[in-house]
XYZ file of C-alpha atoms in Angstrom:
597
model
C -25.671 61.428 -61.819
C -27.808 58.475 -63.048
C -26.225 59.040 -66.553
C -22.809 59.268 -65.292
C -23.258 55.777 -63.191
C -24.644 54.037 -66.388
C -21.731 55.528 -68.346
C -19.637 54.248 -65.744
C -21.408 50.797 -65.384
C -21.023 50.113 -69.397
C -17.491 51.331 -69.793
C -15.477 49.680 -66.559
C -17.615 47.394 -64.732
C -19.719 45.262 -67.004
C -16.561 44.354 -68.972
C -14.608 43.237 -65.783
C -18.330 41.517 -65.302
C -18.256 39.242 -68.486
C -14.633 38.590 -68.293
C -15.747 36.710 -64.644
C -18.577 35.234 -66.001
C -16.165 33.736 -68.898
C -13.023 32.440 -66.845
C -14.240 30.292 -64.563
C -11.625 27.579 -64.966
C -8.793 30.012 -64.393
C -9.058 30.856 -60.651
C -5.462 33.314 -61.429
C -7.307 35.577 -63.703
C -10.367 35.423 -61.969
C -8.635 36.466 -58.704
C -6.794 39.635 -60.685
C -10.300 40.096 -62.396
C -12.037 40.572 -58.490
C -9.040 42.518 -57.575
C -9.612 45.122 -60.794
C -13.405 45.010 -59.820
C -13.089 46.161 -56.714
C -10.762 49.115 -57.486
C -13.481 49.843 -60.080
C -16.697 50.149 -57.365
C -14.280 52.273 -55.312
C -13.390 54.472 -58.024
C -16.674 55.177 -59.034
C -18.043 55.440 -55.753
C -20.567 52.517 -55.979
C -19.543 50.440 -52.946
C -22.478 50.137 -50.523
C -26.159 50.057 -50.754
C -27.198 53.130 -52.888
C -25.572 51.724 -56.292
C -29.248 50.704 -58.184
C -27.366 48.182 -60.209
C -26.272 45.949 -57.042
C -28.685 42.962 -57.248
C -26.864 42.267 -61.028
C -23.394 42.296 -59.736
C -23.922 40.338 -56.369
C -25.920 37.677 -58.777
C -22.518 37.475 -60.580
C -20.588 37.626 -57.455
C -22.303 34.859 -55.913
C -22.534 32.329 -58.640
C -18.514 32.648 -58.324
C -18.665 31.659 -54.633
C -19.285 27.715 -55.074
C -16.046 27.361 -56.889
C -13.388 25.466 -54.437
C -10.597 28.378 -54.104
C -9.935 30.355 -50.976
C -8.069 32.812 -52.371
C -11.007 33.363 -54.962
C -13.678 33.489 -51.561
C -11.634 35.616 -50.258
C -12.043 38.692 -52.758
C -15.485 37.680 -53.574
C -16.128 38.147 -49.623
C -14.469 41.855 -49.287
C -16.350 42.776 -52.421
C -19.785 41.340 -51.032
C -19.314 43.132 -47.841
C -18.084 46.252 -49.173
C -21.314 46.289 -50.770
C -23.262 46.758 -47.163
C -25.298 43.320 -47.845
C -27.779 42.474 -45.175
C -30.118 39.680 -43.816
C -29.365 36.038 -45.419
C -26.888 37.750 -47.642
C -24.718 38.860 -44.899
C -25.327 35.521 -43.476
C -23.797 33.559 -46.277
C -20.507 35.580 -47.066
C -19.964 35.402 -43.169
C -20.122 31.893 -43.143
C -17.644 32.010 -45.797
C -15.636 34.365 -43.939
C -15.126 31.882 -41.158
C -14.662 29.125 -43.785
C -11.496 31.067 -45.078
C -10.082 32.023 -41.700
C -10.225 28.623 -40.055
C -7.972 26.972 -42.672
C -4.702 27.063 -41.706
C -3.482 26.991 -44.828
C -4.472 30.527 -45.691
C -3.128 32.576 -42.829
C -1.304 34.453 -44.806
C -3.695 35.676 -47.689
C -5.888 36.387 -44.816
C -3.294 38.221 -43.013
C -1.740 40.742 -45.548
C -5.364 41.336 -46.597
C -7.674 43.827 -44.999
C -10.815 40.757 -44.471
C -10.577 41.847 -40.812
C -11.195 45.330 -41.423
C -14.663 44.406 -43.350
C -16.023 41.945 -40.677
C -15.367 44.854 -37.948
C -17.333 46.783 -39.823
C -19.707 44.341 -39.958
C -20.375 44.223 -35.820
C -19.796 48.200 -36.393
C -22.744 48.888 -38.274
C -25.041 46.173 -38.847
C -27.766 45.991 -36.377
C -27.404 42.934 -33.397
C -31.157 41.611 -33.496
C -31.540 41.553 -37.146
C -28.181 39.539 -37.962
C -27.614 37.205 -34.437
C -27.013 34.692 -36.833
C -24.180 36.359 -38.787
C -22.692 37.626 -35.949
C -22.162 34.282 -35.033
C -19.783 33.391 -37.675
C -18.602 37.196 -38.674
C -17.483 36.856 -34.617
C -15.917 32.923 -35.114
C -13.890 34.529 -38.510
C -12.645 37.193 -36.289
C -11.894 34.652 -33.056
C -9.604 32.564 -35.724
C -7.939 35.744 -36.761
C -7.620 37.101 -33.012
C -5.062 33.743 -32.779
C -2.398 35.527 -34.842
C -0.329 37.603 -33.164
C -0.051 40.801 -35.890
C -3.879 40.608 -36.983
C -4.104 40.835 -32.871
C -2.509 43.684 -32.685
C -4.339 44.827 -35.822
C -7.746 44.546 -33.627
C -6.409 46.776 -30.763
C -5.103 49.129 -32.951
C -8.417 49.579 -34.634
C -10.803 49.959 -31.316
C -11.401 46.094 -31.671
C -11.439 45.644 -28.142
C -13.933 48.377 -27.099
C -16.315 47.466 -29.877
C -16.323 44.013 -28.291
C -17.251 45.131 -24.690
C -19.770 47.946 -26.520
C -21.493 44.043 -28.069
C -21.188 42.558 -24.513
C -23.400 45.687 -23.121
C -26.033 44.854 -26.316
C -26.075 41.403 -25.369
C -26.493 41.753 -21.634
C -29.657 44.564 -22.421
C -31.472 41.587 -23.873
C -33.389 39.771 -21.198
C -33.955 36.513 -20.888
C -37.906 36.844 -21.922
C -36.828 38.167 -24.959
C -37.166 35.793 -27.736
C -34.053 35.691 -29.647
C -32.264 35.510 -25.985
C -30.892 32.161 -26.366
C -29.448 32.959 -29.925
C -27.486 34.982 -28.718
C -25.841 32.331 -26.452
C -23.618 31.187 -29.487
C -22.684 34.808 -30.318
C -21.318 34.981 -26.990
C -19.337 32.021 -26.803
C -17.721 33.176 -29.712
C -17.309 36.797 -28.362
C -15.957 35.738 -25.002
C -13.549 32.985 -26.641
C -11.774 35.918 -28.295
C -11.843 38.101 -25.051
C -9.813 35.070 -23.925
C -7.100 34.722 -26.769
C -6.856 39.223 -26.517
C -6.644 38.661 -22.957
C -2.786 37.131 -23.671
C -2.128 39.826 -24.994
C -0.461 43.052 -22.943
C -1.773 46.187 -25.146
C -5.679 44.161 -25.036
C -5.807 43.953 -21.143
C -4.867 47.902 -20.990
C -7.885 48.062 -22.946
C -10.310 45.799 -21.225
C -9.289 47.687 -18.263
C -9.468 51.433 -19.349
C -13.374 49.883 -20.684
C -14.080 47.973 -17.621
C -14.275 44.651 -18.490
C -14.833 43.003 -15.376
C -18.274 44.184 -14.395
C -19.625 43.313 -18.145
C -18.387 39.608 -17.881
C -19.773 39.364 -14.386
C -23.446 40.865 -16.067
C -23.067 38.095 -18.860
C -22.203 35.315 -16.734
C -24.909 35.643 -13.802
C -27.588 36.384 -16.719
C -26.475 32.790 -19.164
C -25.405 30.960 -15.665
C -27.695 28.639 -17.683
C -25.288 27.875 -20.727
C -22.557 25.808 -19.767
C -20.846 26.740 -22.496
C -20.803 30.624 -22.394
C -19.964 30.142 -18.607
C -16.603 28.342 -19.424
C -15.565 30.811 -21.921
C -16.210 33.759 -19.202
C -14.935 32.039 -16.593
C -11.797 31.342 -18.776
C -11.470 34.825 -19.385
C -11.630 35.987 -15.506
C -9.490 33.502 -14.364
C -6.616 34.644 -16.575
C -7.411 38.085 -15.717
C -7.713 37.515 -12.316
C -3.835 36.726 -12.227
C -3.093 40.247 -12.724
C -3.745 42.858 -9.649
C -5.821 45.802 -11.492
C -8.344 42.997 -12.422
C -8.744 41.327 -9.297
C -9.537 44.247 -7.290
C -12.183 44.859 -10.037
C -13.321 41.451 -9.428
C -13.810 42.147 -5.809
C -15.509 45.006 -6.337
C -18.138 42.955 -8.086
C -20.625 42.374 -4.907
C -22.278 39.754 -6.715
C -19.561 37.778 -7.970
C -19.042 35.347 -5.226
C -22.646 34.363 -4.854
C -22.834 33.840 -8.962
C -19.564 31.777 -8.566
C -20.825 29.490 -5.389
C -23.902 29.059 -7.387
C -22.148 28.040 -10.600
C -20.108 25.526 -8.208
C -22.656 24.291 -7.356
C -25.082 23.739 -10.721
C -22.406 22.249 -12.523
C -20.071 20.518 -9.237
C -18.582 17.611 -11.932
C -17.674 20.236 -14.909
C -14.121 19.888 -13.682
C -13.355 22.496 -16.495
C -15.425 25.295 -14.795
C -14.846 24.208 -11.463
C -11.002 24.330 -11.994
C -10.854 27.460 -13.244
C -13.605 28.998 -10.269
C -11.421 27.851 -7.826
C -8.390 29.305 -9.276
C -10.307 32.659 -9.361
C -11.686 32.326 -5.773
C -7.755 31.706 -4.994
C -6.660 34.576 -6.963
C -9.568 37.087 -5.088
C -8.233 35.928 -1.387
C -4.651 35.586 -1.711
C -3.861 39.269 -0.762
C -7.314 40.673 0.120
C -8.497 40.339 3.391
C -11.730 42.207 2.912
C -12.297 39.563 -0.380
C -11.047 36.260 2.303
C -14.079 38.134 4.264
C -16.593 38.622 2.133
C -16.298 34.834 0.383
C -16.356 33.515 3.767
C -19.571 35.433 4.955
C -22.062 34.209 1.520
C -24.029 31.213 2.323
C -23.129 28.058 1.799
C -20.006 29.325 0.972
C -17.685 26.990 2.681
C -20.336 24.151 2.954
C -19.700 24.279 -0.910
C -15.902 24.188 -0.942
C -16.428 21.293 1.789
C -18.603 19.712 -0.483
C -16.730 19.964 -3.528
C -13.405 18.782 -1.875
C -15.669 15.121 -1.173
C -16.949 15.433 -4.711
C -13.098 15.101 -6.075
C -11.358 13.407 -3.282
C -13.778 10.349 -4.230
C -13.324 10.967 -7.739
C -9.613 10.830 -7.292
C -9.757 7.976 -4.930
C -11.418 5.926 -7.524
C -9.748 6.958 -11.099
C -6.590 4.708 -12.148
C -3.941 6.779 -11.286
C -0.151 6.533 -12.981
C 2.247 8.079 -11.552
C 5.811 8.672 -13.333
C 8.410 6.016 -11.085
C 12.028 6.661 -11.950
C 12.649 2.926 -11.477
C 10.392 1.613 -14.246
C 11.062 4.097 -17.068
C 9.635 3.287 -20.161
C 5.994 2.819 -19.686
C 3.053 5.229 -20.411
C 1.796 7.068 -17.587
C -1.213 9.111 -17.590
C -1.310 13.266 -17.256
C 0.057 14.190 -13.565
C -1.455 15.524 -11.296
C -4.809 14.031 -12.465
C -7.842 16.613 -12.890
C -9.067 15.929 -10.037
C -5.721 16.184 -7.708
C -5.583 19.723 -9.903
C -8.589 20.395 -8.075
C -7.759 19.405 -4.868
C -5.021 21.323 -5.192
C -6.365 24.702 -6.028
C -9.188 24.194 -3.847
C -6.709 23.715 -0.809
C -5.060 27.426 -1.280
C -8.902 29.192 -1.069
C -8.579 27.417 1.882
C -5.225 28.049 2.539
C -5.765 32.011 1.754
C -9.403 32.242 3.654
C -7.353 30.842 6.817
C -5.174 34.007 7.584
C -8.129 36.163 8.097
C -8.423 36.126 11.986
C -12.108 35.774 12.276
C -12.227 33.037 9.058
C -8.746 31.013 10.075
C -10.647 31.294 13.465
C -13.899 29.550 12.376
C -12.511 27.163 10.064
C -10.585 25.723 12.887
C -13.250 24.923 14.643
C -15.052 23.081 11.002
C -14.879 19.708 11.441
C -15.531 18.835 8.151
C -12.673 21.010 7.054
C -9.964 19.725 9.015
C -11.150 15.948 8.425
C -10.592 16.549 4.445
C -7.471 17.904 5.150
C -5.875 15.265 7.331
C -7.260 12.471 4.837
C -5.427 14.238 1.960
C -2.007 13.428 4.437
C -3.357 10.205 4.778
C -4.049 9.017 1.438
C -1.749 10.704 -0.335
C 1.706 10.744 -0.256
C 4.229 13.542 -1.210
C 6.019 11.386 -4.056
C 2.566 10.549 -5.053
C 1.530 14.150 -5.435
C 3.749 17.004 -3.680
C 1.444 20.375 -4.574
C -1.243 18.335 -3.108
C 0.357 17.300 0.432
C 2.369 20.248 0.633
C -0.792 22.711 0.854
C -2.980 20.304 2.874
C 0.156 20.944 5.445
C 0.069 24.352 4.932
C -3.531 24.972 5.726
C -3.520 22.793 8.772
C -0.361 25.209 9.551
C -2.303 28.232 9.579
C -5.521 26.498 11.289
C -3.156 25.125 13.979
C -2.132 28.544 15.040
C -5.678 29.681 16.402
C -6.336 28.371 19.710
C -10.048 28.384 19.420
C -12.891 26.451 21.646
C -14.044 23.193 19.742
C -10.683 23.142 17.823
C -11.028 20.349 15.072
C -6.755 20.797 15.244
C -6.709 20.782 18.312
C -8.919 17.402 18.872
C -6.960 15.296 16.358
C -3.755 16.872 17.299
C -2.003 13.188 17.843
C -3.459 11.720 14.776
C -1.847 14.969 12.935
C 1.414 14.465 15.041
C 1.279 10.575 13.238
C 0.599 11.845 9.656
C 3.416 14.825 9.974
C 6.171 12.392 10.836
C 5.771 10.785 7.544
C 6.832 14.010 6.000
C 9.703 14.708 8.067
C 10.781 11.293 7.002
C 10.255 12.484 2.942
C 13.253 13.421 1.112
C 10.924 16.851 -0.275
C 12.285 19.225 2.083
C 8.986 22.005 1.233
C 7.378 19.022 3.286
C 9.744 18.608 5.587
C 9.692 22.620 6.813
C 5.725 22.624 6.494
C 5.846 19.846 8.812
C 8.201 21.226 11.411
C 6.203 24.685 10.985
C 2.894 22.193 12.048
C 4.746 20.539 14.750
C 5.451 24.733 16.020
C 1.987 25.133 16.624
C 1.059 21.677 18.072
C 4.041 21.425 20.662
C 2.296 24.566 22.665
C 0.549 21.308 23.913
C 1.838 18.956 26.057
C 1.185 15.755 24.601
C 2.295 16.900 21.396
C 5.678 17.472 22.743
C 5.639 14.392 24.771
C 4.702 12.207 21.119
C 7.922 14.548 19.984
C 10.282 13.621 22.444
C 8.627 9.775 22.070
C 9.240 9.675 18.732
C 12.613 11.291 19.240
C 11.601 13.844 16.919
C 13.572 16.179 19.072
C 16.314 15.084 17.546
C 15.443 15.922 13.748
C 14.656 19.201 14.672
C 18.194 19.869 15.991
C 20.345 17.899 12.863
C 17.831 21.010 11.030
C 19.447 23.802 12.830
C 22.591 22.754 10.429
C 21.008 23.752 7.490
C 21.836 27.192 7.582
C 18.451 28.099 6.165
C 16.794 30.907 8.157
C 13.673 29.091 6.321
C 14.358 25.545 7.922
C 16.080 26.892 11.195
C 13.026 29.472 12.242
C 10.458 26.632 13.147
C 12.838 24.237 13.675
C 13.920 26.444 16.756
C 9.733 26.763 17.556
C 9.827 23.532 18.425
C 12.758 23.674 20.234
C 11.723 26.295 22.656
C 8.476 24.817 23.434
C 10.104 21.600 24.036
C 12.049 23.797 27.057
C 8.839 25.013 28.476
C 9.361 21.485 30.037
C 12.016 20.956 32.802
C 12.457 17.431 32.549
C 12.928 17.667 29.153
C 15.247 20.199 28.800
C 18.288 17.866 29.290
C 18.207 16.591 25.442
C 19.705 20.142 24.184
C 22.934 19.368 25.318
C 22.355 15.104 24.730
C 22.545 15.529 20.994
C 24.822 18.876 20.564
C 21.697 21.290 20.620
C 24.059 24.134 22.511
C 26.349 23.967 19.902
C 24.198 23.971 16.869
C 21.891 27.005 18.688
C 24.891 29.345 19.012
C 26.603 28.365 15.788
C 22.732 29.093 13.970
C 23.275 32.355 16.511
C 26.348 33.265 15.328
C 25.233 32.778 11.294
C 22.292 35.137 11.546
C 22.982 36.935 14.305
C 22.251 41.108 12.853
C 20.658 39.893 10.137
C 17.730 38.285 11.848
C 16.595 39.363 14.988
C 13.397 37.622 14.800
C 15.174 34.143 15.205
C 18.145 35.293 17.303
C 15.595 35.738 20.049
C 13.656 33.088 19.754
C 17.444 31.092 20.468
C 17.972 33.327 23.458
C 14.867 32.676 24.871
C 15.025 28.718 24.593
C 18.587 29.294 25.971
C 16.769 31.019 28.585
C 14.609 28.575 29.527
C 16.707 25.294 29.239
C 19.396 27.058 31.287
C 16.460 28.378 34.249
C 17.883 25.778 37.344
C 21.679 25.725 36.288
C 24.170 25.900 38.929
C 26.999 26.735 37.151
C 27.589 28.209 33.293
C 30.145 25.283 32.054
C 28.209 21.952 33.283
C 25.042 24.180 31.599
C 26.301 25.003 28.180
C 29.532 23.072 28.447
C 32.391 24.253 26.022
C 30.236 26.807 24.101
C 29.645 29.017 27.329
C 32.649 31.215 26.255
C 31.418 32.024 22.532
C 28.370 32.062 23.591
C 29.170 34.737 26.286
C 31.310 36.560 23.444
C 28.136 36.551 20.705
C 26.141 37.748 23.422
C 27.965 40.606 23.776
C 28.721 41.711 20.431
C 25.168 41.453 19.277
C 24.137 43.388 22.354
C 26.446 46.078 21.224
C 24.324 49.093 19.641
C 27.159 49.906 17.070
C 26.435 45.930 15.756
C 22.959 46.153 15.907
C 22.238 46.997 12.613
C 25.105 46.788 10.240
C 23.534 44.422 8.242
C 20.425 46.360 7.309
C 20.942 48.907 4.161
C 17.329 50.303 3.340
C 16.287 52.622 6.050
C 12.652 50.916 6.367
C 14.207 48.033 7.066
C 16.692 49.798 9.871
C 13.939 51.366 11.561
C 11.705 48.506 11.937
C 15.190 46.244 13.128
C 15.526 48.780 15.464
C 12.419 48.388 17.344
C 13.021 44.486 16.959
C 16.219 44.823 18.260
C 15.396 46.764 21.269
C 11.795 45.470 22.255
C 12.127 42.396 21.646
C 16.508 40.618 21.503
C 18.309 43.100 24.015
C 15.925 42.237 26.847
C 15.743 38.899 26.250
C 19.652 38.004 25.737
C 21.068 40.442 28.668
C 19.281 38.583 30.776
C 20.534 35.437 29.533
C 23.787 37.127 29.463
C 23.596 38.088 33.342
C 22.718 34.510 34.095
C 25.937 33.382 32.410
C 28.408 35.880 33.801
C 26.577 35.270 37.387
C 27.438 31.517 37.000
C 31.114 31.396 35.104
C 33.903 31.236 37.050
């Protein structure tokens, strides 16, 4: 065998050899000269470590690597690691790896080439401890790569994904007494940054899922919560992940993920890059779970932090030079809108938003102080041409607090000052504002001197022009208010001031089947305005007869659900229909007939 390697070294490699060793100021024939090597070790089998002549032709190999041509590094490099080098030799042809990839310029050598294959062979093979270093840049050559969309789909393909996650589990075995521990730090930053560019891509997340992904970032980011750096890049990579539904029930599955995440809120509270992107996770765990909005609410600290954080960036806000775009003065430079820290704000606002419809949560945080307080200064402060997202959830969680009638209700005591700061956005031309206001004003007027401020500020009177909108959206709390307003008899009498009748059964007769929901809550505030009338035509005046005729068509069973096709949806009308409308408006309908002449 010896003889027929020397044969074989004399007769086809150490010409190919020479021929480099001569042509070093033709980088064309040197190229085809690589290429012809290379077929050469395959072909006589003397790729890898076993060949006894190596050292000679990596010598040769290497003194060709300082010469300034990519497409030259690139052959040397496939030949170098075909050869199985190790230790500062696998070091230096990584580095040059990652020198290749991250020009631009030579995507596409790099991409009809099979580089890729070698460097995953590379994290394959070559032990973790004993190369940290060329992992390092063997990882950053294949991060570069991971950005093209067919050497992305190369990786999955070849099992990239999985090997990955298999380096993850090495790198979370090591523990933090270990002394190359910290090394390792830049490894993962690299390792995690391509997690994040796979995790764009459809057939990677399959795979991160089938491998379970989720628990090994959680490992990594509790053990380097001390590397700022690593922690983005995870972080990054959950909080795209978290947008889809298989992932963020893995998240929440994680026990410990909420207390690494408060605690990571806390260590770095001004990284507004983490933060952001914690806060859009923490959004993304409790906008459909209730057992997540639960279990974030019950860790310590957990919504002194939020509180806490919300100060942090309403300050910070408060005091950056803002520029906002105006329509009137075109032309000059405005800054990025919203600003960071209104981006904050805002995604902070829906955890808050989301941890509010759990009973027992909404029910405590209605009764925090400290909550409610940030919330109303956001309406104060801020206004919604200034920042809509902003305004528009700060109404939104004060909508959902307001509906829990709790002892020591923060709502509840600054109920007026509320009142104040919601007719500002019933005066905004945003109507999102305008309906998150009236659905506000819904919960408040169940007290009295919220619906004396209403009738005060003739507010009454907006909430009727609504009922014209023919928006089951805008006319639902529109009509809230409404009826509470008619829980008071002496102010029951501005229904039929400023056309209220009409506009109730016209909204009646638009929705009628196909909402049952709001047809009785207009029977029932036709119930109680009409509760002392002596007669049906000074009561509801020249609507009594349609409204008599509605009433009775909607009361018929044939009508009662002709609007409904799916048979879910039929059934649950049903009950609706019969529990909840039919008692309701035949009793309004017996008070009519027993009063029209």
């Amino acid at each position: 065998e010896w003889e027929e390697e020397d044969f074989f070294w004399y007769t086809r490699i150490l010409p190919i050899l020479r021929e480099l060793e001569k042509r070093e100021d033709n980088i064309e024939h040197l190229c085809l000269a690589c290429t012809k090597l290379h077929q050469a070790l395959d072909e006589g089998n003397m790729l890898g470590k076993r060949f006894k002549r190596r050292n000679t032709l990596l010598k040769t190999l290497y003194k060709l690597v300082d010469i300034d041509s990519d497409p030259l590094s690139l052959k040397l490099a496939k030949i170098i690691l075909a050869m199985k080098v190790d230790g500062k030799n696998l070091l230096s042809v990584c580095k040059l790896a990652f020198k290749i990839c991250r020009n631009e310029k030579n995507y596409f050598i790099v991409q009809n080439d099979t580089l890729l294959d070698y460097l995953l062979q590379v994290l394959w093979n070559e032990d973790l401890q004993a190369n940290n270093e060329a992992f390092v840049y063997c990882m950053a050559a294949i991060k570069v790569m991971s950005e093209k969309e067919v050497l992305r789909l190369k990786m999955v393909s070849q099992g990239a994904v999985e090997m990955f996650l298999e380096l993850m589990k090495q790198i979370n075995n090591v523990k933090e007494y270990d002394t190359y521990f910290s090394k390792l730090g830049r490894l993962l930053v690299q390792l995690t940054g391509t997690l994040r560019i796979l995790a764009n891509c459809a057939q990677a997340r399959r795979r991160l899922s089938h491998s379970g992904a989720i628990p090994e970032l959680c490992v990594a980011l509790e053990q380097r919560s001390s590397d700022k750096d690593v922690c983005i890049w995870i972080v990054s990579v959950l909080s795209k992940l978290s947008t889809y539904n298989d992932f963020c029930a893995a998240l929440a599955d994680c026990s410990r993920c909420y207390i690494v995440f408060l605690a990571l809120l806390n260590k770095y509270q001004k990284q507004q890059d983490l933060v952001i992107r914690i806060i859009f996770i923490l959004g993304n765990l409790t906008a459909k779970n209730d057992q997540s909005r639960e279990q974030f609410f019950k860790e310590k600290e957990s919504v002194n932090t939020l509180t806490s954080l919300f100060q942090t960036y309403y300050e910070l806000d408060l005091n950056a030079v803002t520029w906002h775009h105006d329509r009137k003065k075109e032309g000059k430079e405005h800054l990025k809108y919203p600003s960071e820290a209104e981006d904050v704000l805002i995604k902070l606002i829906r955890v808050l938003a989301n941890l509010s419809i759990h009973p027992r949560v909404g029910a405590a945080l209605a009764a925090a102080h400290p909550v409610v307080g940030l919330l109303v200064t956001v309406l104060e402060y801020k206004s919604v041409d200034a920042c809509e997202e902003l305004v528009i959830n700060a109404a939104t969680t004060i909508n959902n607090l307001s509906y829990y009638h709790v002892e020591n209700s923060a709502v509840q005591d600054k109920k007026l000052h509320l009142a104040e700061m919601l007719l500002k956005l019933l005066m905004s031309d945003n109507m999102d504002a305008v309906v998150e206001a009236v659905r506000v004003f819904g919960n408040l007027s169940q007290h009295h001197e919220i619906r004396d401020f209403i009738m005060q500020k003739k507010i009454y009177k907006f909430m009727i022009a609504l009922l014209d909108s023919k928006n089951r959206e805008v006319c639902f709390p529109a009509c809230g208010v409404l009826l509470n307003l008619t829980v008071d008899e002496n102010k029951r009498a501005f229904l039929m001031e400023e056309g209220g009748i009409g506009k109730l059964v016209d909204c009646l007769q638009d929705f009628g089947p196909a909402d049952w929901q709001l047809s009785c809550l207009i029977c029932k505030t036709l119930w109680n305005y009409s509760e002392n009338m002596t007669s049906a035509a000074s009561c509801f005046g020249g609507d009594t007869n349609a409204l008599l005729t509605l009433l009775t068509a909607l009361l018929d069973e044939e009508v009662e659900l002709e609007c409904s096709l799916d048979r879910d949806i039929k059934d649950c009308q049903r009950v609706y229909w019969e529990r909840e409308f039919k008692p309701v408006a035949e009793k309004l309908l017996d008070r009519i007939q027993s009063h029209h002449s």
